mmCIF file of C-alpha atoms in Angstrom:
data_model
loop_
_atom_site.group_PDB
_atom_site.id
_atom_site.type_symbol
_atom_site.label_atom_id
_atom_site.label_comp_id
_atom_site.label_asym_id
_atom_site.label_seq_id
_atom_site.Cartn_x
_atom_site.Cartn_y
_atom_site.Cartn_z
ATOM 1 C CA MET A 21 3.379 2.014 29.174
ATOM 2 C CA SER A 22 5.238 0.127 26.479
ATOM 3 C CA ARG A 23 4.409 1.263 22.974
ATOM 4 C CA VAL A 24 5.797 -1.794 21.204
ATOM 5 C CA LEU A 25 3.490 -3.190 18.520
ATOM 6 C CA ARG A 26 4.311 -6.565 17.000
ATOM 7 C CA VAL A 27 3.452 -6.523 13.291
ATOM 8 C CA ALA A 28 3.514 -8.938 10.374
ATOM 9 C CA ALA A 29 4.060 -8.283 6.667
ATOM 10 C CA ALA A 30 2.200 -10.924 4.632
ATOM 11 C CA GLN A 31 3.866 -11.005 1.233
ATOM 12 C CA MET A 32 1.766 -13.014 -1.200
ATOM 13 C CA GLY A 33 3.045 -14.984 -4.135
ATOM 14 C CA PRO A 34 1.148 -14.730 -7.404
ATOM 15 C CA THR A 35 -2.620 -15.030 -7.619
ATOM 16 C CA GLN A 36 -3.496 -16.394 -11.041
ATOM 17 C CA LYS A 37 -6.517 -15.364 -13.068
ATOM 18 C CA ALA A 38 -7.855 -18.906 -12.786
ATOM 19 C CA ASP A 39 -7.467 -19.147 -9.005
ATOM 20 C CA ALA A 40 -10.713 -19.453 -7.064
ATOM 21 C CA ARG A 41 -11.407 -16.827 -4.404
ATOM 22 C CA ALA A 42 -11.568 -19.552 -1.758
ATOM 23 C CA GLN A 43 -8.049 -20.673 -2.689
ATOM 24 C CA THR A 44 -6.662 -17.156 -2.294
ATOM 25 C CA LEU A 45 -8.536 -16.624 0.956
ATOM 26 C CA ASP A 46 -7.160 -19.884 2.350
ATOM 27 C CA ARG A 47 -3.602 -18.633 1.748
ATOM 28 C CA MET A 48 -4.399 -15.393 3.547
ATOM 29 C CA LEU A 49 -5.965 -17.234 6.464
ATOM 30 C CA ARG A 50 -2.878 -19.413 6.865
ATOM 31 C CA MET A 51 -0.633 -16.357 7.052
ATOM 32 C CA LEU A 52 -3.042 -14.679 9.463
ATOM 33 C CA GLU A 53 -2.862 -17.709 11.758
ATOM 34 C CA HIS A 54 0.928 -17.869 11.538
ATOM 35 C CA ALA A 55 1.074 -14.159 12.405
ATOM 36 C CA ALA A 56 -1.141 -14.765 15.428
ATOM 37 C CA ASP A 57 1.058 -17.699 16.482
ATOM 38 C CA GLY A 58 4.011 -15.300 16.330
ATOM 39 C CA GLY A 59 2.290 -12.797 18.584
ATOM 40 C CA ALA A 60 1.528 -10.175 15.895
ATOM 41 C CA LYS A 61 -1.378 -7.806 16.509
ATOM 42 C CA LEU A 62 -1.379 -6.287 13.008
ATOM 43 C CA ILE A 63 -0.883 -8.074 9.694
ATOM 44 C CA VAL A 64 -0.473 -6.174 6.418
ATOM 45 C CA PHE A 65 -1.600 -7.767 3.147
ATOM 46 C CA PRO A 66 -0.823 -6.414 -0.369
ATOM 47 C CA GLU A 67 -2.710 -4.222 -2.806
ATOM 48 C CA LEU A 68 -5.614 -6.012 -4.568
ATOM 49 C CA ALA A 69 -4.951 -8.967 -2.302
ATOM 50 C CA PHE A 70 -8.044 -10.988 -3.205
ATOM 51 C CA THR A 71 -7.485 -11.055 -6.973
ATOM 52 C CA THR A 72 -4.911 -11.132 -9.701
ATOM 53 C CA PHE A 73 -3.681 -7.712 -10.868
ATOM 54 C CA PHE A 74 -6.450 -7.298 -13.435
ATOM 55 C CA PRO A 75 -5.470 -3.835 -14.827
ATOM 56 C CA ARG A 76 -2.949 -5.651 -17.020
ATOM 57 C CA TRP A 77 -5.844 -6.619 -19.366
ATOM 58 C CA LEU A 78 -8.460 -4.744 -21.370
ATOM 59 C CA LEU A 79 -11.760 -5.748 -19.732
ATOM 60 C CA ASP A 80 -15.358 -4.557 -19.566
ATOM 61 C CA GLY A 81 -18.768 -5.645 -18.371
ATOM 62 C CA GLU A 82 -18.939 -8.726 -16.155
ATOM 63 C CA ALA A 83 -15.334 -9.632 -16.992
ATOM 64 C CA LEU A 84 -14.314 -6.424 -15.151
ATOM 65 C CA ASP A 85 -17.017 -6.320 -12.474
ATOM 66 C CA ARG A 86 -16.057 -9.712 -11.062
ATOM 67 C CA TYR A 87 -12.882 -8.220 -9.608
ATOM 68 C CA PHE A 88 -14.669 -5.526 -7.594
ATOM 69 C CA GLU A 89 -16.044 -5.735 -4.047
ATOM 70 C CA ARG A 90 -19.493 -4.186 -3.509
ATOM 71 C CA GLY A 91 -19.026 -4.119 0.237
ATOM 72 C CA MET A 92 -16.247 -4.736 2.702
ATOM 73 C CA PRO A 93 -16.627 -7.166 4.265
ATOM 74 C CA ASN A 94 -18.809 -9.300 2.024
ATOM 75 C CA SER A 95 -19.732 -12.983 2.050
ATOM 76 C CA ALA A 96 -16.704 -13.954 -0.063
ATOM 77 C CA VAL A 97 -14.173 -12.446 2.363
ATOM 78 C CA GLN A 98 -16.079 -12.648 5.649
ATOM 79 C CA PRO A 99 -14.016 -15.653 6.854
ATOM 80 C CA LEU A 100 -10.906 -13.421 6.999
ATOM 81 C CA PHE A 101 -12.714 -10.875 9.162
ATOM 82 C CA ASP A 102 -14.200 -13.557 11.407
ATOM 83 C CA ARG A 103 -10.937 -15.420 11.956
ATOM 84 C CA ALA A 104 -8.988 -12.205 12.581
ATOM 85 C CA ARG A 105 -11.478 -11.176 15.254
ATOM 86 C CA GLU A 106 -11.284 -14.637 16.857
ATOM 87 C CA LEU A 107 -7.490 -14.403 16.953
ATOM 88 C CA LYS A 108 -7.579 -10.755 18.085
ATOM 89 C CA VAL A 109 -5.359 -9.703 15.190
ATOM 90 C CA GLY A 110 -6.093 -6.607 13.108
ATOM 91 C CA PHE A 111 -5.164 -6.172 9.468
ATOM 92 C CA TYR A 112 -4.636 -3.902 6.455
ATOM 93 C CA VAL A 113 -5.869 -5.245 3.122
ATOM 94 C CA GLY A 114 -6.138 -3.805 -0.377
ATOM 95 C CA TYR A 115 -9.047 -4.460 -2.727
ATOM 96 C CA ALA A 116 -10.973 -3.120 -5.733
ATOM 97 C CA GLU A 117 -13.974 -1.143 -4.482
ATOM 98 C CA ILE A 118 -17.192 -0.337 -6.366
ATOM 99 C CA THR A 119 -19.639 1.993 -4.633
ATOM 100 C CA SER A 120 -23.428 2.075 -4.788
ATOM 101 C CA SER A 121 -23.092 4.980 -7.254
ATOM 102 C CA ILE A 122 -20.787 2.842 -9.459
ATOM 103 C CA GLN A 123 -17.610 4.691 -8.595
ATOM 104 C CA ARG A 124 -14.554 2.460 -8.725
ATOM 105 C CA PHE A 125 -11.501 2.850 -6.500
ATOM 106 C CA ASN A 126 -8.298 1.001 -5.687
ATOM 107 C CA SER A 127 -8.861 0.878 -1.940
ATOM 108 C CA SER A 128 -7.613 -0.407 1.395
ATOM 109 C CA ILE A 129 -8.930 -0.648 4.927
ATOM 110 C CA LEU A 130 -7.513 -0.995 8.424
ATOM 111 C CA VAL A 131 -9.446 -3.376 10.656
ATOM 112 C CA GLN A 132 -8.716 -3.424 14.397
ATOM 113 C CA PRO A 133 -8.298 -6.618 16.441
ATOM 114 C CA ASP A 134 -11.886 -6.243 17.730
ATOM 115 C CA GLY A 135 -13.171 -6.373 14.144
ATOM 116 C CA VAL A 136 -14.045 -2.682 13.915
ATOM 117 C CA THR A 137 -12.866 -0.867 10.784
ATOM 118 C CA LEU A 138 -10.546 1.938 11.850
ATOM 119 C CA GLY A 139 -9.796 3.494 8.463
ATOM 120 C CA HIS A 140 -10.612 3.494 4.760
ATOM 121 C CA TYR A 141 -8.285 4.787 2.040
ATOM 122 C CA ARG A 142 -8.518 5.170 -1.748
ATOM 123 C CA LYS A 143 -5.399 5.270 -3.917
ATOM 124 C CA VAL A 144 -4.553 8.809 -5.035
ATOM 125 C CA HIS A 145 -1.583 8.358 -7.386
ATOM 126 C CA LEU A 146 -2.850 6.144 -10.190
ATOM 127 C CA PRO A 147 -0.153 5.002 -12.659
ATOM 128 C CA GLY A 148 -0.704 3.796 -16.200
ATOM 129 C CA TYR A 149 -3.089 5.145 -18.814
ATOM 130 C CA VAL A 150 -6.713 5.144 -19.948
ATOM 131 C CA GLU A 151 -6.367 3.750 -23.463
ATOM 132 C CA PRO A 152 -4.516 0.473 -24.052
ATOM 133 C CA ARG A 153 -1.093 0.594 -25.676
ATOM 134 C CA LYS A 154 -1.020 -1.007 -29.093
ATOM 135 C CA ASP A 155 0.874 -4.307 -29.317
ATOM 136 C CA ALA A 156 1.737 -4.338 -25.611
ATOM 137 C CA ARG A 157 1.738 -7.818 -24.101
ATOM 138 C CA PHE A 158 0.475 -6.428 -20.791
ATOM 139 C CA GLN A 159 -1.336 -3.166 -20.146
ATOM 140 C CA GLN A 160 -1.393 -0.850 -17.136
ATOM 141 C CA LEU A 161 -4.983 0.410 -17.146
ATOM 142 C CA GLU A 162 -5.472 1.674 -13.613
ATOM 143 C CA LYS A 163 -6.507 5.099 -14.917
ATOM 144 C CA ARG A 164 -9.183 3.359 -17.004
ATOM 145 C CA TYR A 165 -10.634 1.227 -14.231
ATOM 146 C CA PHE A 166 -10.253 3.421 -11.142
ATOM 147 C CA GLU A 167 -11.032 6.975 -10.152
ATOM 148 C CA HIS A 168 -8.419 8.951 -8.255
ATOM 149 C CA GLY A 169 -8.884 8.578 -4.526
ATOM 150 C CA ASN A 170 -11.091 11.219 -2.902
ATOM 151 C CA LEU A 171 -10.349 10.681 0.793
ATOM 152 C CA GLY A 172 -6.957 12.369 0.942
ATOM 153 C CA PHE A 173 -4.255 10.900 3.192
ATOM 154 C CA PRO A 174 -5.938 10.600 6.586
ATOM 155 C CA ALA A 175 -4.156 9.318 9.670
ATOM 156 C CA PHE A 176 -6.024 7.203 12.212
ATOM 157 C CA ARG A 177 -5.522 6.942 15.968
ATOM 158 C CA ALA A 178 -5.747 3.368 17.190
ATOM 159 C CA GLY A 179 -6.571 2.131 20.679
ATOM 160 C CA ARG A 180 -4.618 0.124 23.209
ATOM 161 C CA ASP A 181 -4.640 -3.073 21.133
ATOM 162 C CA TRP A 182 -2.309 -1.217 18.757
ATOM 163 C CA ALA A 183 -0.415 0.751 21.413
ATOM 164 C CA ASP A 184 -2.353 3.977 20.659
ATOM 165 C CA ALA A 185 -0.482 4.145 17.335
ATOM 166 C CA ILE A 186 -1.119 6.827 14.730
ATOM 167 C CA LEU A 187 -1.448 4.925 11.455
ATOM 168 C CA GLY A 188 -1.645 5.852 7.804
ATOM 169 C CA MET A 189 -2.255 3.993 4.561
ATOM 170 C CA MET A 190 -0.941 4.147 1.015
ATOM 171 C CA ILE A 191 -1.268 1.897 -2.002
ATOM 172 C CA CYS A 192 1.561 1.025 -4.402
ATOM 173 C CA ASN A 193 2.430 4.089 -6.510
ATOM 174 C CA ASP A 194 1.552 6.426 -3.626
ATOM 175 C CA ARG A 195 4.767 5.365 -1.903
ATOM 176 C CA ARG A 196 6.828 6.990 -4.669
ATOM 177 C CA TRP A 197 5.416 10.467 -3.962
ATOM 178 C CA PRO A 198 6.938 12.276 -0.962
ATOM 179 C CA GLU A 199 3.911 14.564 -0.693
ATOM 180 C CA ALA A 200 1.817 11.595 0.445
ATOM 181 C CA TRP A 201 4.233 10.722 3.238
ATOM 182 C CA ARG A 202 4.557 14.333 4.339
ATOM 183 C CA VAL A 203 0.794 14.808 4.650
ATOM 184 C CA LEU A 204 0.767 11.785 6.943
ATOM 185 C CA GLY A 205 3.871 13.063 8.722
ATOM 186 C CA LEU A 206 2.094 16.333 9.455
ATOM 187 C CA GLN A 207 -0.521 14.296 11.315
ATOM 188 C CA GLY A 208 2.147 12.684 13.493
ATOM 189 C CA VAL A 209 2.019 9.315 11.759
ATOM 190 C CA GLU A 210 3.974 6.531 13.478
ATOM 191 C CA LEU A 211 3.245 3.567 11.220
ATOM 192 C CA VAL A 212 2.465 3.590 7.490
ATOM 193 C CA CYS A 213 0.975 0.487 5.846
ATOM 194 C CA VAL A 214 1.601 0.104 2.106
ATOM 195 C CA GLY A 215 0.435 -2.708 -0.158
ATOM 196 C CA TYR A 216 1.729 -2.970 -3.716
ATOM 197 C CA ASN A 217 1.681 -4.989 -6.980
ATOM 198 C CA SER A 218 4.713 -3.617 -8.844
ATOM 199 C CA THR A 219 5.880 -5.103 -12.116
ATOM 200 C CA ALA A 220 9.400 -6.425 -12.556
ATOM 201 C CA TYR A 221 9.630 -4.574 -15.890
ATOM 202 C CA ASP A 222 8.831 -1.071 -17.133
ATOM 203 C CA PRO A 223 5.015 -1.087 -17.499
ATOM 204 C CA PHE A 224 5.260 1.781 -19.986
ATOM 205 C CA GLY A 225 7.478 -0.215 -22.346
ATOM 206 C CA GLY A 226 11.181 -0.063 -23.120
ATOM 207 C CA ASP A 227 14.121 -1.766 -21.467
ATOM 208 C CA SER A 228 15.405 0.973 -19.161
ATOM 209 C CA GLU A 229 14.046 -0.736 -16.028
ATOM 210 C CA ASP A 230 14.489 -4.307 -14.850
ATOM 211 C CA ALA A 231 13.484 -6.242 -11.748
ATOM 212 C CA ALA A 232 16.632 -5.287 -9.846
ATOM 213 C CA LEU A 233 16.224 -1.563 -10.474
ATOM 214 C CA ARG A 234 12.512 -1.562 -9.690
ATOM 215 C CA SER A 235 13.129 -3.518 -6.496
ATOM 216 C CA PHE A 236 15.840 -1.023 -5.515
ATOM 217 C CA HIS A 237 13.492 1.909 -6.116
ATOM 218 C CA SER A 238 10.739 0.266 -4.068
ATOM 219 C CA GLN A 239 13.046 -0.224 -1.118
ATOM 220 C CA LEU A 240 14.636 3.212 -1.521
ATOM 221 C CA VAL A 241 11.397 5.191 -1.326
ATOM 222 C CA THR A 242 10.216 3.258 1.707
ATOM 223 C CA GLN A 243 13.447 3.787 3.610
ATOM 224 C CA ALA A 244 13.907 7.433 2.632
ATOM 225 C CA ASN A 245 10.364 8.503 3.409
ATOM 226 C CA ALA A 246 10.188 6.560 6.661
ATOM 227 C CA TYR A 247 13.327 8.433 7.759
ATOM 228 C CA MET A 248 12.157 11.865 6.561
ATOM 229 C CA ASN A 249 8.856 11.490 8.413
ATOM 230 C CA ALA A 250 10.219 9.590 11.438
ATOM 231 C CA THR A 251 7.760 6.739 11.034
ATOM 232 C CA TRP A 252 7.708 2.975 10.854
ATOM 233 C CA ALA A 253 6.686 1.607 7.455
ATOM 234 C CA ILE A 254 5.422 -1.796 6.370
ATOM 235 C CA ALA A 255 5.581 -2.257 2.584
ATOM 236 C CA VAL A 256 4.072 -5.513 1.331
ATOM 237 C CA ALA A 257 4.119 -6.997 -2.163
ATOM 238 C CA LYS A 258 2.216 -9.449 -4.258
ATOM 239 C CA ALA A 259 5.137 -11.100 -6.055
ATOM 240 C CA GLY A 260 6.234 -13.646 -8.628
ATOM 241 C CA GLU A 261 4.963 -14.797 -12.026
ATOM 242 C CA GLU A 262 1.303 -13.822 -12.134
ATOM 243 C CA ASP A 263 -0.427 -14.918 -15.335
ATOM 244 C CA GLY A 264 2.895 -14.596 -17.157
ATOM 245 C CA SER A 265 3.601 -11.112 -15.802
ATOM 246 C CA SER A 266 6.466 -10.710 -13.311
ATOM 247 C CA LEU A 267 5.929 -8.821 -10.061
ATOM 248 C CA ILE A 268 8.721 -7.733 -7.735
ATOM 249 C CA GLY A 269 8.817 -8.820 -4.098
ATOM 250 C CA GLY A 270 11.025 -7.058 -1.592
ATOM 251 C CA SER A 271 8.412 -6.677 1.140
ATOM 252 C CA CYS A 272 10.013 -4.985 4.122
ATOM 253 C CA ILE A 273 9.495 -3.482 7.543
ATOM 254 C CA VAL A 274 11.444 -0.244 8.019
ATOM 255 C CA ASP A 275 12.140 1.671 11.227
ATOM 256 C CA PRO A 276 11.932 5.471 11.749
ATOM 257 C CA ASN A 277 15.648 5.827 10.974
ATOM 258 C CA GLY A 278 15.108 4.270 7.554
ATOM 259 C CA ARG A 279 16.702 0.954 8.512
ATOM 260 C CA ILE A 280 15.246 -2.321 7.250
ATOM 261 C CA VAL A 281 14.469 -4.598 10.193
ATOM 262 C CA ALA A 282 12.892 -7.417 8.151
ATOM 263 C CA LYS A 283 12.852 -8.157 4.417
ATOM 264 C CA ALA A 284 11.368 -10.903 2.241
ATOM 265 C CA VAL A 285 13.833 -13.141 0.408
ATOM 266 C CA THR A 286 11.412 -15.030 -1.874
ATOM 267 C CA LEU A 287 8.729 -14.279 -4.455
ATOM 268 C CA CYS A 288 6.264 -16.541 -2.647
ATOM 269 C CA ASP A 289 3.908 -16.348 0.301
ATOM 270 C CA GLU A 290 6.258 -15.208 3.068
ATOM 271 C CA LEU A 291 5.574 -13.804 6.508
ATOM 272 C CA LEU A 292 7.803 -11.224 8.208
ATOM 273 C CA ILE A 293 7.363 -10.368 11.887
ATOM 274 C CA ALA A 294 8.927 -7.475 13.775
ATOM 275 C CA ASP A 295 8.465 -5.482 16.972
ATOM 276 C CA CYS A 296 7.829 -1.813 16.252
ATOM 277 C CA ASP A 297 8.755 0.440 19.167
ATOM 278 C CA LEU A 298 6.619 3.451 18.342
ATOM 279 C CA ASP A 299 8.593 5.654 20.719
ATOM 280 C CA LEU A 300 11.575 5.349 18.346
ATOM 281 C CA CYS A 301 9.701 7.889 16.208
ATOM 282 C CA ARG A 302 10.418 10.571 18.807
ATOM 283 C CA GLN A 303 14.099 10.887 17.825
ATOM 284 C CA GLY A 304 13.225 12.190 14.364
ATOM 285 C CA LYS A 305 10.008 13.972 15.252
ATOM 286 C CA ASP A 306 11.594 15.949 18.089
ATOM 287 C CA LYS A 307 14.919 16.738 16.430
ATOM 288 C CA MET A 308 15.810 16.643 12.703
ATOM 289 C CA PHE A 309 12.188 16.491 11.523
ATOM 290 C CA ASN A 310 10.585 18.677 14.141
ATOM 291 C CA PHE A 311 8.196 20.179 11.616
ATOM 292 C CA ALA A 312 6.879 22.985 13.823
ATOM 293 C CA GLU A 313 10.431 24.153 14.449
ATOM 294 C CA HIS A 314 12.003 23.821 11.007
ATOM 295 C CA ARG A 315 9.470 23.709 8.156
ATOM 296 C CA ARG A 316 9.013 26.801 5.939
ATOM 297 C CA PRO A 317 5.603 26.285 4.263
ATOM 298 C CA LYS A 318 5.533 29.726 2.627
ATOM 299 C CA GLU A 319 8.445 28.624 0.417
ATOM 300 C CA TYR A 320 6.728 25.446 -0.767
ATOM 301 C CA GLY A 321 3.976 27.036 -2.865
ATOM 302 C CA PRO A 322 4.725 25.296 -6.195
ATOM 303 C CA ILE A 323 4.049 21.896 -4.612
ATOM 304 C CA THR A 324 0.311 22.592 -4.393
ATOM 305 C CA GLU A 325 -0.034 25.353 -6.991
ATOM 306 C CA ARG A 326 0.748 23.146 -9.981
ATOM 307 C CA ALA A 327 1.189 19.559 -11.105
ATOM 308 C CA GLY A 328 3.619 19.875 -14.010
ATOM 309 C CA VAL A 329 7.098 21.322 -14.379
ATOM 310 C CA ILE A 330 7.729 24.962 -15.294
ATOM 311 C CA VAL A 331 11.399 25.362 -16.186
ATOM 312 C CA PRO A 332 13.328 28.607 -15.725
ATOM 313 C CA ALA A 333 13.577 30.837 -18.809
ATOM 314 C CA LEU A 334 16.772 30.751 -20.854
ATOM 315 C CA ARG A 335 19.117 33.621 -20.214
ATOM 316 C CA SER A 336 19.705 35.873 -23.151
#
């Protein structure tokens, strides 16, 4: 049986603070329909796809709550779920989640072509800070607004609609941490879906990073980790000038050898489509990255024993 899955990466241009939810949803529906017209069975949307990237502002109360989803799906986004099921196309989408116990997470879900939710993920590696930086034009307050994800990095086994693929999810900053990819790799992952909203400038201040460097890093980590875990990867941006803040694009679909097979060339709504032959993962998984044969876990203790760096002592 062929294990080729046709996928689509739905890069989104900016979503402004003033944009109505219906306007944003209409853009997503158009890309969903174009993906279906192109034969895709899975479409990947960005992180926080339904809203602007609100952690760039200091917010509280209703001004903050309006960006969070109290259920998924809900009445505001139900048309996306309904149309996807009609078209028999599944999707990954990122959103801001608030639970019944008022926990807040930067989350994503995988919804199968039959409309059933296959997987739920909450972002683990939160960038930014809790307290706003004085005199900064834009903040990065993810650590203020979200809790660290508490679901780990689970992999999910899909059915025949998705060629029995083993899928995993990450969100934005997660893709920069090889531990996240390796945990998925150790579950045999064959396709990793990543949505992101990455700034085109250093969000911590300074001028050591620009759009070109940040775009290079985004592409680099996707290619390197796809190769080192012998998996396909779909990395999808929200891009362009969003409320005066620049976001990188560079959405791409990467094969298990780390090669880019499709890449966005704009900072606008742009759809990429590619055929992912899941059996291409076997080359890496059975040879160079045959984990059972070559890994030496007993030597990797510091990775889970500590978070920070402990440098060797100076020699006398």
